[in-house]
PDB file of C-alpha atoms in Angstrom:
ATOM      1  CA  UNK J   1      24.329  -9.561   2.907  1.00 33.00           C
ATOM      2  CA  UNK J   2      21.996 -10.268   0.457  1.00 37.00           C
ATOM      3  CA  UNK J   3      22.457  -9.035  -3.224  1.00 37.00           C
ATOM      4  CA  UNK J   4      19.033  -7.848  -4.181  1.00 42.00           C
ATOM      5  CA  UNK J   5      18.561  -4.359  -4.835  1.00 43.00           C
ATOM      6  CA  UNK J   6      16.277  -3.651  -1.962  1.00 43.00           C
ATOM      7  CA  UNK J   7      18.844  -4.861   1.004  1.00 42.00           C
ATOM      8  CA  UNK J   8      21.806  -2.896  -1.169  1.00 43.00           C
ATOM      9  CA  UNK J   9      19.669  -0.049  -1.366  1.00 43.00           C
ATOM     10  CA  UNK J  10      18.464  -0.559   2.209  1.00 43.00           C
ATOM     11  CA  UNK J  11      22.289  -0.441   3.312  1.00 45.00           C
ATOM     12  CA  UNK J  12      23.440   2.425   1.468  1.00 43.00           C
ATOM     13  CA  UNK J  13      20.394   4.231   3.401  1.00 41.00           C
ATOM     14  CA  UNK J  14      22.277   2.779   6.726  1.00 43.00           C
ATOM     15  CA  UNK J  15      25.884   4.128   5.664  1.00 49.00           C
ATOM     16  CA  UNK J  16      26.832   0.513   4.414  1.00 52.00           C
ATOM     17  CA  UNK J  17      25.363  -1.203   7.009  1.00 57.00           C
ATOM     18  CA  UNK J  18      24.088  -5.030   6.097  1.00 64.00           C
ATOM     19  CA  UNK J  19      20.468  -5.674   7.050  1.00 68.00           C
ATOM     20  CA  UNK J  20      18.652  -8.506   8.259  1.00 85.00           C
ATOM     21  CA  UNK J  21      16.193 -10.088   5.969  1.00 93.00           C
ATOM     22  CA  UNK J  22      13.276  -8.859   8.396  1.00 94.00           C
ATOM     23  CA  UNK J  23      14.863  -4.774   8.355  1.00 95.00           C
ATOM     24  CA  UNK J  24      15.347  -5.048   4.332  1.00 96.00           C
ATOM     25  CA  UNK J  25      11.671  -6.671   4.220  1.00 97.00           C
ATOM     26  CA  UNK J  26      10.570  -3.073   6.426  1.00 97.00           C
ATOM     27  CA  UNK J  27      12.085  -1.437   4.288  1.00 97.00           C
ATOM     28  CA  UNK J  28      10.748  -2.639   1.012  1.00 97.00           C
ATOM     29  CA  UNK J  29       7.385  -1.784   2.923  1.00 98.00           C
ATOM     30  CA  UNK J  30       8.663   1.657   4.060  1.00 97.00           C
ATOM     31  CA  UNK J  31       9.681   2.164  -0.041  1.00 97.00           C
ATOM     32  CA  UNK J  32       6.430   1.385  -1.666  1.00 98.00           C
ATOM     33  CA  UNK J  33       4.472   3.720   0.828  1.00 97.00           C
ATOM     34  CA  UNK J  34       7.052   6.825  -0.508  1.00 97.00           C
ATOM     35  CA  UNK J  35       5.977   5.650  -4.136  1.00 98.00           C
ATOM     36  CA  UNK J  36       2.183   5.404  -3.506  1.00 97.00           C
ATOM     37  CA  UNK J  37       2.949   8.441  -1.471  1.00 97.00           C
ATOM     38  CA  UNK J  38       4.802  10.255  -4.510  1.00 97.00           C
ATOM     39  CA  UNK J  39       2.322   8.585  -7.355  1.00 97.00           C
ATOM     40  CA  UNK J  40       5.283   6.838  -8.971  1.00 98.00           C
ATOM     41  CA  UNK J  41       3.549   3.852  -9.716  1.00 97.00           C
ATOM     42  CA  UNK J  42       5.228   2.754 -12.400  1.00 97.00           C
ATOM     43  CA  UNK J  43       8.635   2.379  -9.935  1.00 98.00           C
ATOM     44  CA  UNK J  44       6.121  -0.142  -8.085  1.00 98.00           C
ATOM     45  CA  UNK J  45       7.167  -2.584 -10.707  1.00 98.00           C
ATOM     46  CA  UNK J  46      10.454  -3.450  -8.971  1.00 98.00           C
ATOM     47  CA  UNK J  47       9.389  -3.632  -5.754  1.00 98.00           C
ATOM     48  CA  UNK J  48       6.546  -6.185  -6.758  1.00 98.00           C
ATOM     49  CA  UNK J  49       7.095 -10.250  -8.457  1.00 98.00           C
ATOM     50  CA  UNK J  50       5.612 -10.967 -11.469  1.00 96.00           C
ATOM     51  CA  UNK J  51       3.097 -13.636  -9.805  1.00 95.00           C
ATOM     52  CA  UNK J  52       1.709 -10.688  -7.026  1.00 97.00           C
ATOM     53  CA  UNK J  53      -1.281 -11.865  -5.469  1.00 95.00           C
ATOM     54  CA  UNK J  54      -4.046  -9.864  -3.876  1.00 96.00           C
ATOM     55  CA  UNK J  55      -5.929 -10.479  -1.147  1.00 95.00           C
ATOM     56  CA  UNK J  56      -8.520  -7.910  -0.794  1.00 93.00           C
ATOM     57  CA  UNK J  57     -12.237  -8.138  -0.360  1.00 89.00           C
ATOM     58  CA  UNK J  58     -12.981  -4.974  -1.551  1.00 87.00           C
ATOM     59  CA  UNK J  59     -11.869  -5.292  -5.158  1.00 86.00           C
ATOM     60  CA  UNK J  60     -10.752  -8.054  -7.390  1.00 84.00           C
ATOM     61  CA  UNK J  61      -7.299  -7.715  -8.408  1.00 90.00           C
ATOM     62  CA  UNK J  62      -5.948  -9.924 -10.591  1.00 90.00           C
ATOM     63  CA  UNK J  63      -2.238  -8.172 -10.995  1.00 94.00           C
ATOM     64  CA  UNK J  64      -0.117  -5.310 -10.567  1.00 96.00           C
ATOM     65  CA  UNK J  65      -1.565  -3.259 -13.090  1.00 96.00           C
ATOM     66  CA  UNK J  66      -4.999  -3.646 -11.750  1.00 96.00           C
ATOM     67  CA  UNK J  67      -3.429  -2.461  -8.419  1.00 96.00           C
ATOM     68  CA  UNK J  68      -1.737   0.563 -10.101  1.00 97.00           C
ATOM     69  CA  UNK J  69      -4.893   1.446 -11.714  1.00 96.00           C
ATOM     70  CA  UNK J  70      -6.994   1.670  -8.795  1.00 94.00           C
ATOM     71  CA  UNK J  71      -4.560   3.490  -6.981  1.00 95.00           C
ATOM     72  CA  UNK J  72      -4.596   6.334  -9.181  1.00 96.00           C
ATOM     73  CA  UNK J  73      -8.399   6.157  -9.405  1.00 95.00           C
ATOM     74  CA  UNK J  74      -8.372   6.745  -5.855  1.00 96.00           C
ATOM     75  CA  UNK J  75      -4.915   9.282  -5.774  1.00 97.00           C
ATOM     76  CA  UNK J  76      -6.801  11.346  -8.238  1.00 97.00           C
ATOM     77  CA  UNK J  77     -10.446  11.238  -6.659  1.00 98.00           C
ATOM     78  CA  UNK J  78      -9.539  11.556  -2.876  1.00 98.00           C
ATOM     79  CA  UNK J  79      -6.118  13.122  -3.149  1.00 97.00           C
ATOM     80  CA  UNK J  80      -4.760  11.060   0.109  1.00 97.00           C
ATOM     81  CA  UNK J  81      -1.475  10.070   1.322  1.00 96.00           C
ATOM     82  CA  UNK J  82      -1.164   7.362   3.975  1.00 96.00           C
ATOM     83  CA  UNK J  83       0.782   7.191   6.772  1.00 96.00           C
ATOM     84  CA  UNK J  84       2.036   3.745   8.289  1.00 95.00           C
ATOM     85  CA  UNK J  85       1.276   3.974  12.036  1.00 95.00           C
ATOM     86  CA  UNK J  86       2.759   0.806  13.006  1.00 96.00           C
ATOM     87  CA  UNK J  87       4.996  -1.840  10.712  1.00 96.00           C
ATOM     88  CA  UNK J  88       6.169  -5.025  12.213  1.00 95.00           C
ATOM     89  CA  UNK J  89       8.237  -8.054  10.267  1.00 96.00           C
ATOM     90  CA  UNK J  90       6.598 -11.338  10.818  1.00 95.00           C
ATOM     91  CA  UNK J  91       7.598 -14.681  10.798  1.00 94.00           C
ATOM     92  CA  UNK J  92       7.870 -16.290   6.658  1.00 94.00           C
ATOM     93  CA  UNK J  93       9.015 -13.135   5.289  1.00 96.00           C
ATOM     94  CA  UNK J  94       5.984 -11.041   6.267  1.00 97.00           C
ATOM     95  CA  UNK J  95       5.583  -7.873   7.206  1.00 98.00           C
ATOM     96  CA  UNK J  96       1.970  -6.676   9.284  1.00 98.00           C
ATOM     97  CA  UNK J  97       1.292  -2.717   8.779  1.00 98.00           C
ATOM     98  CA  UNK J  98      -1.211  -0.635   9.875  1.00 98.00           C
ATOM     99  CA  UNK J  99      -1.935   2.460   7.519  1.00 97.00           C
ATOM    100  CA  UNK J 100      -3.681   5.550   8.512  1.00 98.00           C
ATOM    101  CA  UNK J 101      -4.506   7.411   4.881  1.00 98.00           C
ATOM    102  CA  UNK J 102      -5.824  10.743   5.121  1.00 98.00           C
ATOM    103  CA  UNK J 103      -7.139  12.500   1.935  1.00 98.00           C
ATOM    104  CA  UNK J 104      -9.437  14.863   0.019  1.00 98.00           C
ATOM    105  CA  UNK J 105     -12.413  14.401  -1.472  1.00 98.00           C
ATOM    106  CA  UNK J 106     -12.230  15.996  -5.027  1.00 98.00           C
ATOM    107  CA  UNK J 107     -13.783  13.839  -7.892  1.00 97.00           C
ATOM    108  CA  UNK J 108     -16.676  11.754  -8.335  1.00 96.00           C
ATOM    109  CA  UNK J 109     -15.523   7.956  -7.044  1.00 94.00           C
ATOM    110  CA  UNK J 110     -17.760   5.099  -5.617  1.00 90.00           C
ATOM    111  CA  UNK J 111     -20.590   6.574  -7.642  1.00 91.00           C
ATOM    112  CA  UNK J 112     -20.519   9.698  -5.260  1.00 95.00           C
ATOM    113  CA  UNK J 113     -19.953  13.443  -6.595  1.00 96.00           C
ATOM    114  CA  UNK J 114     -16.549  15.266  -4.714  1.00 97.00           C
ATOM    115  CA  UNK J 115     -17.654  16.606  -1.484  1.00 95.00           C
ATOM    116  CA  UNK J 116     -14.389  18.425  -0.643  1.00 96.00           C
ATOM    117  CA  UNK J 117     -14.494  17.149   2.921  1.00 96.00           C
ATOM    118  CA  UNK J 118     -11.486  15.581   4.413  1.00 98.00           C
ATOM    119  CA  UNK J 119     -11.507  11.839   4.668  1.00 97.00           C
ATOM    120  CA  UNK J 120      -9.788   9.268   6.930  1.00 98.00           C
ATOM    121  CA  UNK J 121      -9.754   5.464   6.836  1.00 97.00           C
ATOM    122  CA  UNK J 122      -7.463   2.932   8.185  1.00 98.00           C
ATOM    123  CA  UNK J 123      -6.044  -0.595   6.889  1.00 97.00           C
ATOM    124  CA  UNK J 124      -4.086  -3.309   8.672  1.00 98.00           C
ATOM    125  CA  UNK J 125      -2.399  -4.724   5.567  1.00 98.00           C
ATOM    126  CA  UNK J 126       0.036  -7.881   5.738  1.00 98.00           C
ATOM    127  CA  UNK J 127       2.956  -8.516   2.889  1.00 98.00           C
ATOM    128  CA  UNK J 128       4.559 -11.758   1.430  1.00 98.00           C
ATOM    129  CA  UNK J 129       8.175 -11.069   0.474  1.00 98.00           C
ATOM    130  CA  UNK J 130      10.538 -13.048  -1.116  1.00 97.00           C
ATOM    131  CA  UNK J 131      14.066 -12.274  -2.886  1.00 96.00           C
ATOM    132  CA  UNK J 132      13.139  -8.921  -2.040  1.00 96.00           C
ATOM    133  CA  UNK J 133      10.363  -8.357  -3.865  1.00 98.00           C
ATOM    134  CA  UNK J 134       5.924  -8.146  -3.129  1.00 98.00           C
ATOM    135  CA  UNK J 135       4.835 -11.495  -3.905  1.00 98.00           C
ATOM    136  CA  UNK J 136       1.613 -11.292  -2.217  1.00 97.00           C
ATOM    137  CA  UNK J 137      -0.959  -9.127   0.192  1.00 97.00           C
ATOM    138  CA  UNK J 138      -3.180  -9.324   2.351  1.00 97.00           C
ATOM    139  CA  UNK J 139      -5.758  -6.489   3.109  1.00 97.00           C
ATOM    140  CA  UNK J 140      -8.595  -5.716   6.040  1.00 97.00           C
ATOM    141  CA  UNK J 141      -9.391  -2.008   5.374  1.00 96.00           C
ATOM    142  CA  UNK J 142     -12.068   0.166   6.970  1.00 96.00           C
ATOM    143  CA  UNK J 143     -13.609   0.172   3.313  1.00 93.00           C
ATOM    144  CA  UNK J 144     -17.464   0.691   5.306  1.00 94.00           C
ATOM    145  CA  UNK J 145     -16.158   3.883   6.933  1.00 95.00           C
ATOM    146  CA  UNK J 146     -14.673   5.117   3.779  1.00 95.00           C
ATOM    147  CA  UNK J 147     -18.237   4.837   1.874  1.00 94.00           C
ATOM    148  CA  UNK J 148     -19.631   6.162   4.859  1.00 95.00           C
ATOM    149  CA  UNK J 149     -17.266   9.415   4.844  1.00 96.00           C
ATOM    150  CA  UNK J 150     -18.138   9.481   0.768  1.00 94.00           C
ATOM    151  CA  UNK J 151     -21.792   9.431   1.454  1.00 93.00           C
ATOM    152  CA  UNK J 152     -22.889   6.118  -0.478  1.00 93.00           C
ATOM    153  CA  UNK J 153     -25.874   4.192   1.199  1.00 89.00           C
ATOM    154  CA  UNK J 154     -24.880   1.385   3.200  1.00 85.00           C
ATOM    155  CA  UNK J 155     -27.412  -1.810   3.689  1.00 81.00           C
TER     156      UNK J 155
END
């Protein structure tokens, strides 16, 4: 058994069970989602490396802070919660999700004025771990449909 706090914490879930590298990895995964989820983002910090790279085309973020930021832009501007749909460990210590979020329109964000109209979009979102903690992500989110949903003019 490994003696990070994520596999410990993953067993005591399991009544004591040990898990394998790729079920504590899961549930690292399955973890952060309940802390977007619950807008703890300051309990991201252990779940996340110092050196966390991200690899999104949609924003530039150099660090975990920028990623906290923007993730209570959006909690407080579209009220959503996401939902992972499908999570799958990968080889290297990865783990490949696919995120339904679902969510509220209720302050001005991407330049738009709230709406109040439900909104959906999906990601497919893959995650570097390593001594149980984020050390980088990968992101291909339906960022287009979102805007579209919001009502900002697409080229």
């Amino acid at each position: 058994m490994q003696t990070n706090g994520v596999t410990a914490n993953a067993a005591a879930i399991h009544g004591g069970n040990s898990l394998s590298s790729d079920q504590a990895n899961v549930e690292l995964i399955h973890r952060l989602n309940e802390v977007v989820n619950e807008r703890r983002y300051d309990d991201m910090d252990a779940l996340f490396a110092p050196s966390f790279v991200d690899n999104n085309p949609a924003w530039s973020v150099q660090n975990l802070a920028e990623l906290k930021a923007i993730l209570g832009a959006a909690h407080s501007a579209l009220a959503f919660t996401s939902h992972h749909d499908l999570i799958y460990p990968a080889a290297d210590g990865k783990v490949v999700i696919h995120i339904t979020f679902t969510g509220r329109h209720v302050e001005p964000f991407l330049g738009q004025e709230p709406t109040g109209r439900t909104i959906t979009w999906t990601s497919i979102e893959v995650y570097r771990i390593e001594d149980g903690r984020i050390v980088e992500r990968w992101v291909q989110a339906d960022t287009a449909g979102l805007m579209a949903q919001l009502g900002v003019q697409l080229p």
